[in-house]
PDB file of C-alpha atoms in Angstrom:
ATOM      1  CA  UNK Y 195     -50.702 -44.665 -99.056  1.00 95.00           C
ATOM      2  CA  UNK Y 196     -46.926 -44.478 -99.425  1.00 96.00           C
ATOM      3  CA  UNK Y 197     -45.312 -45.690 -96.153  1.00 95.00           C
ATOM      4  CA  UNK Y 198     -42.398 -42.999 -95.739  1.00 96.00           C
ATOM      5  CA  UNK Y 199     -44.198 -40.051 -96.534  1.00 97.00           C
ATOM      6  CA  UNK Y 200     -46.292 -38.109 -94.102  1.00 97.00           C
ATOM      7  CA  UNK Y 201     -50.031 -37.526 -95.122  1.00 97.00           C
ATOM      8  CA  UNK Y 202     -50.367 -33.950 -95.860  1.00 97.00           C
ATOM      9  CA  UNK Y 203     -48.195 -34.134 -98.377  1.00 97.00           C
ATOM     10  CA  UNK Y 204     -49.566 -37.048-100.123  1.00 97.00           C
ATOM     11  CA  UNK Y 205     -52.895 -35.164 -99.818  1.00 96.00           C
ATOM     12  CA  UNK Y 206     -50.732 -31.714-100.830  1.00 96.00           C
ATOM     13  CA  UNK Y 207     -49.709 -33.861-104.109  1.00 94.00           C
ATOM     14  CA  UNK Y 208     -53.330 -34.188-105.392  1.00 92.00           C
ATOM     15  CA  UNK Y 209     -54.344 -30.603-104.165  1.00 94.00           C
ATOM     16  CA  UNK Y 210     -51.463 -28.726-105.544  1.00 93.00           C
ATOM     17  CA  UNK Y 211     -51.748 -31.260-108.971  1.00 91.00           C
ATOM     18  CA  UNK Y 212     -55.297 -29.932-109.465  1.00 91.00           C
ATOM     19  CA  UNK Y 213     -55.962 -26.793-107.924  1.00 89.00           C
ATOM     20  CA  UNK Y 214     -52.560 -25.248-108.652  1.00 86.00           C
ATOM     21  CA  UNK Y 215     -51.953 -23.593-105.318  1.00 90.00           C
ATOM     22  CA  UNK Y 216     -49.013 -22.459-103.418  1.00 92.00           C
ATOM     23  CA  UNK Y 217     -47.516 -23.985-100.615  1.00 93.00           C
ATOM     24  CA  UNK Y 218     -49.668 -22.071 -97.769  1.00 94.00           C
ATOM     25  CA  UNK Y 219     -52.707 -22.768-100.249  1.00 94.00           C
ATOM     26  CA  UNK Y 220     -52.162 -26.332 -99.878  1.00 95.00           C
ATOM     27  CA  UNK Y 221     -51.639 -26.486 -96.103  1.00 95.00           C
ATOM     28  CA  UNK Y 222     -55.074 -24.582 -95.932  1.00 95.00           C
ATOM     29  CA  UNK Y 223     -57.107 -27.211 -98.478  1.00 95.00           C
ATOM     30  CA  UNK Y 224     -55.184 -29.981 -96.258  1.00 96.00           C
ATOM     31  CA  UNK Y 225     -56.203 -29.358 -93.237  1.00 96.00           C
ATOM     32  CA  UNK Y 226     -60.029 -28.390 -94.100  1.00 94.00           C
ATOM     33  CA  UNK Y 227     -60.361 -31.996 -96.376  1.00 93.00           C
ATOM     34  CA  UNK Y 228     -59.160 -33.711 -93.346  1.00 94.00           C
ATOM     35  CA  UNK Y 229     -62.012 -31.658 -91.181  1.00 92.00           C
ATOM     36  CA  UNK Y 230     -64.580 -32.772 -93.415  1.00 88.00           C
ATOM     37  CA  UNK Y 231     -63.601 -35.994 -93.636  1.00 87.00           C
ATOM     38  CA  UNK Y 232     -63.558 -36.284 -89.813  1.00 87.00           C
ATOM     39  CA  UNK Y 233     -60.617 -36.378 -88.469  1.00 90.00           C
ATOM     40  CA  UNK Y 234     -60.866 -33.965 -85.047  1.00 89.00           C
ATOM     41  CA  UNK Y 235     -57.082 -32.582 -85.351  1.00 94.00           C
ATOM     42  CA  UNK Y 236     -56.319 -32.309 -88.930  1.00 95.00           C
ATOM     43  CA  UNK Y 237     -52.744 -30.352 -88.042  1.00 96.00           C
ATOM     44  CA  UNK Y 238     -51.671 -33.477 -86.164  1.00 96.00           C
ATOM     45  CA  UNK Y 239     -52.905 -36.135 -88.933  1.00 96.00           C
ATOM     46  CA  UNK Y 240     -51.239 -34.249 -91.541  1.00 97.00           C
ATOM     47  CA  UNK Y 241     -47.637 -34.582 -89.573  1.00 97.00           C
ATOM     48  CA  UNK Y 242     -48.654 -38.606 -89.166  1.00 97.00           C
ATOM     49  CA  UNK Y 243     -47.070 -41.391 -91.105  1.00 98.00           C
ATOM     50  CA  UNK Y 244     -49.916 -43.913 -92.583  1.00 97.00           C
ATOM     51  CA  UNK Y 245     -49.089 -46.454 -89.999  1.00 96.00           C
ATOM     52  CA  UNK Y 246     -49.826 -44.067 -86.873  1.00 96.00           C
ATOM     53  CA  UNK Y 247     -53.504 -43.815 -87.982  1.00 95.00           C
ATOM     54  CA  UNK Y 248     -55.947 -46.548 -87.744  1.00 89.00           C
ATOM     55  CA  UNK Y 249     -57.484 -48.619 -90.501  1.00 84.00           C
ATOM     56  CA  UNK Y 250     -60.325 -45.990 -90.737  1.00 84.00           C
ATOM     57  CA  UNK Y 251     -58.597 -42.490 -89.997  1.00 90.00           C
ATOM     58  CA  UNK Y 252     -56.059 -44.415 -93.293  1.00 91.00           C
ATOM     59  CA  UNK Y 253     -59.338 -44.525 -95.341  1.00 86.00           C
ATOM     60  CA  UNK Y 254     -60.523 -41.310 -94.736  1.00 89.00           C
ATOM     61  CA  UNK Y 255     -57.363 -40.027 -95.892  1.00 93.00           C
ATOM     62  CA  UNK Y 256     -57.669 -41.772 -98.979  1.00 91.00           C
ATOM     63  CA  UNK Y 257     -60.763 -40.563 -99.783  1.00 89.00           C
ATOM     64  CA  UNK Y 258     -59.762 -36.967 -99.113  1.00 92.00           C
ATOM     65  CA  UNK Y 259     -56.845 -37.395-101.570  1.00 93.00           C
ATOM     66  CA  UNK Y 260     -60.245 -38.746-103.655  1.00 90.00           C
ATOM     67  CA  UNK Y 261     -61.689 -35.805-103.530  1.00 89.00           C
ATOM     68  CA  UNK Y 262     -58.574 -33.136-103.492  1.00 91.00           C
ATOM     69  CA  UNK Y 263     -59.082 -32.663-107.210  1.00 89.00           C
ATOM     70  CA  UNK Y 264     -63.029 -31.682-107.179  1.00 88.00           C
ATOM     71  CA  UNK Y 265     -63.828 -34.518-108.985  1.00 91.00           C
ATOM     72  CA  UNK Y 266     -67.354 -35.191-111.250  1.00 92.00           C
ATOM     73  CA  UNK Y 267     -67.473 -38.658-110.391  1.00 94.00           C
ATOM     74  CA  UNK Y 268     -65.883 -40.737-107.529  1.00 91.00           C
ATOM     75  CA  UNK Y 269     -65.074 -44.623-108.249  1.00 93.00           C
ATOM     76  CA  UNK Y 270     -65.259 -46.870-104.222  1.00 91.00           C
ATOM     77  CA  UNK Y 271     -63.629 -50.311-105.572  1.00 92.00           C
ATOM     78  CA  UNK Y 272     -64.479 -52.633-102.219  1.00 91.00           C
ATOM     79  CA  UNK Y 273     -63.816 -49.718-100.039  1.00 87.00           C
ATOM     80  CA  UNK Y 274     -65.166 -52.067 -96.423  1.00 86.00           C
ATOM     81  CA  UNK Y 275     -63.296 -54.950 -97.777  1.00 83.00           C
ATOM     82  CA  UNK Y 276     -61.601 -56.539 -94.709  1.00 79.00           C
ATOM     83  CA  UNK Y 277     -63.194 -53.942 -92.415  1.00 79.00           C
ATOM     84  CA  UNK Y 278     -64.367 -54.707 -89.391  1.00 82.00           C
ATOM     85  CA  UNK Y 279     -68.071 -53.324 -88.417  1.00 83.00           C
ATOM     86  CA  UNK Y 280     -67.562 -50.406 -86.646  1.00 83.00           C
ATOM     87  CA  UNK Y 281     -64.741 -49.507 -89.501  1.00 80.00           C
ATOM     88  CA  UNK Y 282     -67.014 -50.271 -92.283  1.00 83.00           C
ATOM     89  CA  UNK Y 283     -69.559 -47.590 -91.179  1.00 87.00           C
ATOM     90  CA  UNK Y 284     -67.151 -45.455 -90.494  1.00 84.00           C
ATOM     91  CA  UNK Y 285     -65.829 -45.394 -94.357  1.00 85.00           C
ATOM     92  CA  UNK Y 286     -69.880 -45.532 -95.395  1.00 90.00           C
ATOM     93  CA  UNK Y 287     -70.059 -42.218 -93.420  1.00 89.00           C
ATOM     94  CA  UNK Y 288     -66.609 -40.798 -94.979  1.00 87.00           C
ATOM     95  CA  UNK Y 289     -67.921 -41.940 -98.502  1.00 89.00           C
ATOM     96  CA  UNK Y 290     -71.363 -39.859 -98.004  1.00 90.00           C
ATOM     97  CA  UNK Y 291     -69.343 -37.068 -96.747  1.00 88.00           C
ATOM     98  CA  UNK Y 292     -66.613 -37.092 -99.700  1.00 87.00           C
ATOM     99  CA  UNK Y 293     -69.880 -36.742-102.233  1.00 90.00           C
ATOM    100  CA  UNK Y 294     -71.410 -33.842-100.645  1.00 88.00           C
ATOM    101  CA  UNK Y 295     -68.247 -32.516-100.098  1.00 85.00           C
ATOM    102  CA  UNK Y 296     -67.162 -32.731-104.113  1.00 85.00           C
ATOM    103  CA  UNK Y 297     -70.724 -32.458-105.141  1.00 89.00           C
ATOM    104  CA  UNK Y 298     -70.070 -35.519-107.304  1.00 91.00           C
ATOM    105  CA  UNK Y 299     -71.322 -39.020-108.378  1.00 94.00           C
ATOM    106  CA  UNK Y 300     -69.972 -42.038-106.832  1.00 94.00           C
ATOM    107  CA  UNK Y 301     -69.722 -45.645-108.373  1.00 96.00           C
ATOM    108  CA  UNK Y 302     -69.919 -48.097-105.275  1.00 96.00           C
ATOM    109  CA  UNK Y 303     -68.150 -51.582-106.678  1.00 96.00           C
ATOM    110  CA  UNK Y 304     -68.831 -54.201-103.326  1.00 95.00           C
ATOM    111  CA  UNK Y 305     -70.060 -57.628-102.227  1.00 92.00           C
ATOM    112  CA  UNK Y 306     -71.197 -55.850 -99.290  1.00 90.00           C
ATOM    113  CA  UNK Y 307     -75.423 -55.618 -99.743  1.00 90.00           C
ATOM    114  CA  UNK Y 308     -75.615 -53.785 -96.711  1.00 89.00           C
ATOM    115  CA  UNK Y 309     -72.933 -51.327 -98.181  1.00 92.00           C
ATOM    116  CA  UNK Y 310     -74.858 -50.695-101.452  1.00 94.00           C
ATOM    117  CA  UNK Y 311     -77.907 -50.082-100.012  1.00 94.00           C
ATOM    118  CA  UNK Y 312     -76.834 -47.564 -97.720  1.00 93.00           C
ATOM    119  CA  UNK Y 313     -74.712 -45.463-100.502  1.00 94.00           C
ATOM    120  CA  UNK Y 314     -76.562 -46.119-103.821  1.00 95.00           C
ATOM    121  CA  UNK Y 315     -79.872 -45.366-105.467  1.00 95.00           C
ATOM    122  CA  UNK Y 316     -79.722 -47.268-108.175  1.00 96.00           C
ATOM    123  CA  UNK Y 317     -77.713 -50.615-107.740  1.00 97.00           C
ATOM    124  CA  UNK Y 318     -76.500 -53.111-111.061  1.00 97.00           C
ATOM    125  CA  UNK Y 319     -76.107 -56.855-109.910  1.00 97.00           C
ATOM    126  CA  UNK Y 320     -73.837 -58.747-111.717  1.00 96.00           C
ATOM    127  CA  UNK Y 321     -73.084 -62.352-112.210  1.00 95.00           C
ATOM    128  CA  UNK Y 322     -70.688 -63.745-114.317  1.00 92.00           C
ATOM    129  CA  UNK Y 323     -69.525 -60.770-115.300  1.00 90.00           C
ATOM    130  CA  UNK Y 324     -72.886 -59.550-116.847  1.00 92.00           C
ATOM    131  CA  UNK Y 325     -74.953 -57.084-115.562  1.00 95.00           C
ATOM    132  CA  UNK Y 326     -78.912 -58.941-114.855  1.00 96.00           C
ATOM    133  CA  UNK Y 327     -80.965 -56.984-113.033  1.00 96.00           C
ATOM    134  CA  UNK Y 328     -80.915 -53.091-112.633  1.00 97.00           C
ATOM    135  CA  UNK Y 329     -83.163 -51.257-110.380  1.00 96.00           C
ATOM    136  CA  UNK Y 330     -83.735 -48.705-107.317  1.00 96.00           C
ATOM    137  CA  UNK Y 331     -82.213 -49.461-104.385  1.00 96.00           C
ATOM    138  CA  UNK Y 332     -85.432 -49.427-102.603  1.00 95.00           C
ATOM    139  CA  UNK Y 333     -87.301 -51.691-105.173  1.00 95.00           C
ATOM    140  CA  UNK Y 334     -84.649 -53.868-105.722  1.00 95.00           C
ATOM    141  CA  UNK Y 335     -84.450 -55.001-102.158  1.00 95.00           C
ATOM    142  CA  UNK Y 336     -88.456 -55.106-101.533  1.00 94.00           C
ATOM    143  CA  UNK Y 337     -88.913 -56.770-104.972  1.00 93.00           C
ATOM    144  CA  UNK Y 338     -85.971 -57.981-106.831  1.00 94.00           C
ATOM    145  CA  UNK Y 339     -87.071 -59.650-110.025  1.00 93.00           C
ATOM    146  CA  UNK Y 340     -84.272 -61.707-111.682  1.00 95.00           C
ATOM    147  CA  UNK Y 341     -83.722 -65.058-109.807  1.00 94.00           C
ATOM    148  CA  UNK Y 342     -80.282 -64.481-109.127  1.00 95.00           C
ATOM    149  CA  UNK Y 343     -81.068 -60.978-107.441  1.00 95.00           C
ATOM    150  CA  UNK Y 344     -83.574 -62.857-105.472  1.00 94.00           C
ATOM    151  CA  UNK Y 345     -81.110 -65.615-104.297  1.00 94.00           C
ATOM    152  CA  UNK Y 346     -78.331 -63.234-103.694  1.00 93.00           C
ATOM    153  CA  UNK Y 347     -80.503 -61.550-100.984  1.00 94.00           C
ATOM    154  CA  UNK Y 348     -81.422 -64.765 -99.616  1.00 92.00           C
ATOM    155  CA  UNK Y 349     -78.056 -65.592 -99.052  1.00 91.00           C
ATOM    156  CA  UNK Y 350     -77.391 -62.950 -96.702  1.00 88.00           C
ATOM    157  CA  UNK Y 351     -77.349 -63.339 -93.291  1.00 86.00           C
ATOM    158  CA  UNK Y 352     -80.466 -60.672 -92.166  1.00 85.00           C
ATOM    159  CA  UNK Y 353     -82.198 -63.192 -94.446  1.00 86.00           C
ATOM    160  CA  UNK Y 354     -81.321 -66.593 -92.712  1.00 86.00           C
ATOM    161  CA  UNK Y 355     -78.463 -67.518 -95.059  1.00 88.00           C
ATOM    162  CA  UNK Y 356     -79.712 -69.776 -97.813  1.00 90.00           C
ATOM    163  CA  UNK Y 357     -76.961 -70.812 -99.468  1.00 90.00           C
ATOM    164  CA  UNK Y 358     -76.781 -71.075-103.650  1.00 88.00           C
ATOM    165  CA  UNK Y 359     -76.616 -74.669-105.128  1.00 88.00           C
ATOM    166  CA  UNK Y 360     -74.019 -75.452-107.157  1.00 89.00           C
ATOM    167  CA  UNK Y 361     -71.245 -72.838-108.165  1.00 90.00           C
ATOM    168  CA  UNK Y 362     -69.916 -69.905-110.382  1.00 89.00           C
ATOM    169  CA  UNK Y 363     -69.122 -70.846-114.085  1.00 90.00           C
ATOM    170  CA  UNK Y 364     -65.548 -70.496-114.655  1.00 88.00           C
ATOM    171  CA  UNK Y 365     -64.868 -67.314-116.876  1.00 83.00           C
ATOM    172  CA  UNK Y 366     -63.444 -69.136-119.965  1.00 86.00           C
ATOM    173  CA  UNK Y 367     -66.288 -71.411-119.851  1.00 85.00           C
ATOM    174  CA  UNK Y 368     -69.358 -69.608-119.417  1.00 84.00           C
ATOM    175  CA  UNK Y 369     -72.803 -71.539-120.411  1.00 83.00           C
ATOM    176  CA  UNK Y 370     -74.490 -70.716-123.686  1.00 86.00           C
ATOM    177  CA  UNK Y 371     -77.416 -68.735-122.654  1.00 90.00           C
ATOM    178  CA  UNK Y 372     -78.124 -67.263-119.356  1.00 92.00           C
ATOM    179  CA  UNK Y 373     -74.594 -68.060-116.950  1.00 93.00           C
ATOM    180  CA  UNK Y 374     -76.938 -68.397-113.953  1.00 94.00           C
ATOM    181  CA  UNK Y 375     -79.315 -71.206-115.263  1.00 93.00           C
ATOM    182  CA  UNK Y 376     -77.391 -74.224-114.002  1.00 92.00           C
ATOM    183  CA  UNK Y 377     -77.984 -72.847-110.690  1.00 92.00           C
ATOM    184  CA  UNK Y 378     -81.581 -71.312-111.208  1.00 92.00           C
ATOM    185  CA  UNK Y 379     -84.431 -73.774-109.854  1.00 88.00           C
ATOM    186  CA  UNK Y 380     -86.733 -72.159-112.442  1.00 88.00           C
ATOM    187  CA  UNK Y 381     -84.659 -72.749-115.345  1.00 89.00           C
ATOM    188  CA  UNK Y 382     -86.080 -73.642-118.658  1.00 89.00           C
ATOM    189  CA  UNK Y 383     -85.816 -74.704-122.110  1.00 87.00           C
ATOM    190  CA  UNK Y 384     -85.406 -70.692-122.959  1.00 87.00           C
ATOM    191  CA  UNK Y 385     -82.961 -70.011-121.221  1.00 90.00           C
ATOM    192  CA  UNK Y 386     -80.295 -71.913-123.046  1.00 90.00           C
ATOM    193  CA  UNK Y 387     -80.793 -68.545-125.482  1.00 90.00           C
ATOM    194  CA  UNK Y 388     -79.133 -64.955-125.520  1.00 88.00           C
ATOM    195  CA  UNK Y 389     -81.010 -62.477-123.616  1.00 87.00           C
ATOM    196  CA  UNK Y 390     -80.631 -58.840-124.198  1.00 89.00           C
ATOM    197  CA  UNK Y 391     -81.363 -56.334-120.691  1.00 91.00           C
ATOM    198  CA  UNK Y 392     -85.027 -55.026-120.950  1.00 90.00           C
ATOM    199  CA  UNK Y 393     -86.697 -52.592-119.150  1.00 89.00           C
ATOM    200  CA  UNK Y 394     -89.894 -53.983-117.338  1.00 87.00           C
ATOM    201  CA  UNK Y 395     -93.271 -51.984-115.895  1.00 75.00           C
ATOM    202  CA  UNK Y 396     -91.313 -50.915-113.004  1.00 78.00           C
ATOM    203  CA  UNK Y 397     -88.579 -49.020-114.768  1.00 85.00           C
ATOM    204  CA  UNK Y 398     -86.539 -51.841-113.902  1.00 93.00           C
ATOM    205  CA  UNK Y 399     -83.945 -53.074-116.330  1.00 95.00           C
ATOM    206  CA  UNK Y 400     -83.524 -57.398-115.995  1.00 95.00           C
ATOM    207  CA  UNK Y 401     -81.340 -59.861-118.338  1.00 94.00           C
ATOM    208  CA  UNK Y 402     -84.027 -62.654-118.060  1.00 92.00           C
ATOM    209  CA  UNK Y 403     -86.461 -64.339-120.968  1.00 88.00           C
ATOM    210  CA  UNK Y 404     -89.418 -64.490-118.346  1.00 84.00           C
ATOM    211  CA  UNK Y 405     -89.822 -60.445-118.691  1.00 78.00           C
ATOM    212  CA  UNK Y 406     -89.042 -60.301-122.087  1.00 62.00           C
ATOM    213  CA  UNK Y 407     -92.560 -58.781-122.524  1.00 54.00           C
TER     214      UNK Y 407
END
């Protein structure tokens, strides 16, 4: 958000930019974005500079501008990143909202488990910049397949922390094979090889040479 600018008019920007409206038009789509995104005196936030409004009332006002334009699909890059709790579920409720609102598709991009499996239905996990496991939320929580997946959730703290031996490869130096295998205690001969994604029994898709039937 721009610093000097008030935030119905950086909302107005993206309304007026999209919908064509005039000026009262834009007032009028202002105020009722900043209604459904929460905010109980929209009149009042739109006359606020970004740095009256807390860290959460800033992201909901981000996400309306999101949404101003009626968009097909909406793209959340880390959007709890350096949010506290009560913040974080805040912009998870905004982010639910924003999607019924525009009647679109979101892409979720986070580190957050707890955030993708509160948004998404399907989730992708990557590692090393390669997607290896893709699957229902549901599913892929209750029964992730690829050893990675499996690890990941054991790392996280509802599941007692387990921390991952070893370390990331470094992007110019990835492993021939499968990037994870240094760190995988099931590792094999095999999986110093390629591996294409394949879909399994479950409709699950999985970059590992242990499913490759």
């Amino acid at each position: 958000l721009n610093p000097v600018v008030r935030v119905g008019p950086q909302i107005g920007e993206a309304v007026r930019l999209h919908r064509g409206l005039n000026n009262l038009g834009v007032r009028r789509v202002v105020h009722y974005l900043l209604a459904r995104m929460g905010l109980a005196d929209p009149e009042r936030t739109a006359n606020q500079y970004p740095f009256e409004l807390s860290g959460g009332m800033r992201q909901r006002v981000l996400t309306a501008i999101g949404i101003a334009g009626q968009p097909s699909l909406l793209i959340a890059d880390e959007p709890t990143k350096g949010l506290d709790a009560i913040v974080r579920n805040q912009v998870v409720e905004t982010l639910y909202t924003a999607t019924q609102e525009a009647k679109a598709s979101m892409l979720v991009i986070t580190h957050d488990l707890r955030v993708a499996e509160q948004l998404c239905d399907r989730i992708g996990v990557m590692y090393a910049g390669r997607l290896v496991e893709v699957q229902e939320t549901k599913r892929l929580f209750s029964a992730p397949i690829h050893p990675y997946t499996r690890a990941l959730l054991g790392a996280s703290p509802t599941n007692g922390m387990k921390p991952l031996p070893g370390s990331a490869p470094s992007p110019f130096d990835r492993p021939q094979g499968c990037a994870f295998a240094p760190r995988c205690d099931q590792a094999e001969g095999a999986c110093g090889e390629d591996q294409a994604m394949r879909i399994v029994s479950s409709g699950a898709q999985v970059r590992c040479w242990r499913h490759a039937g």
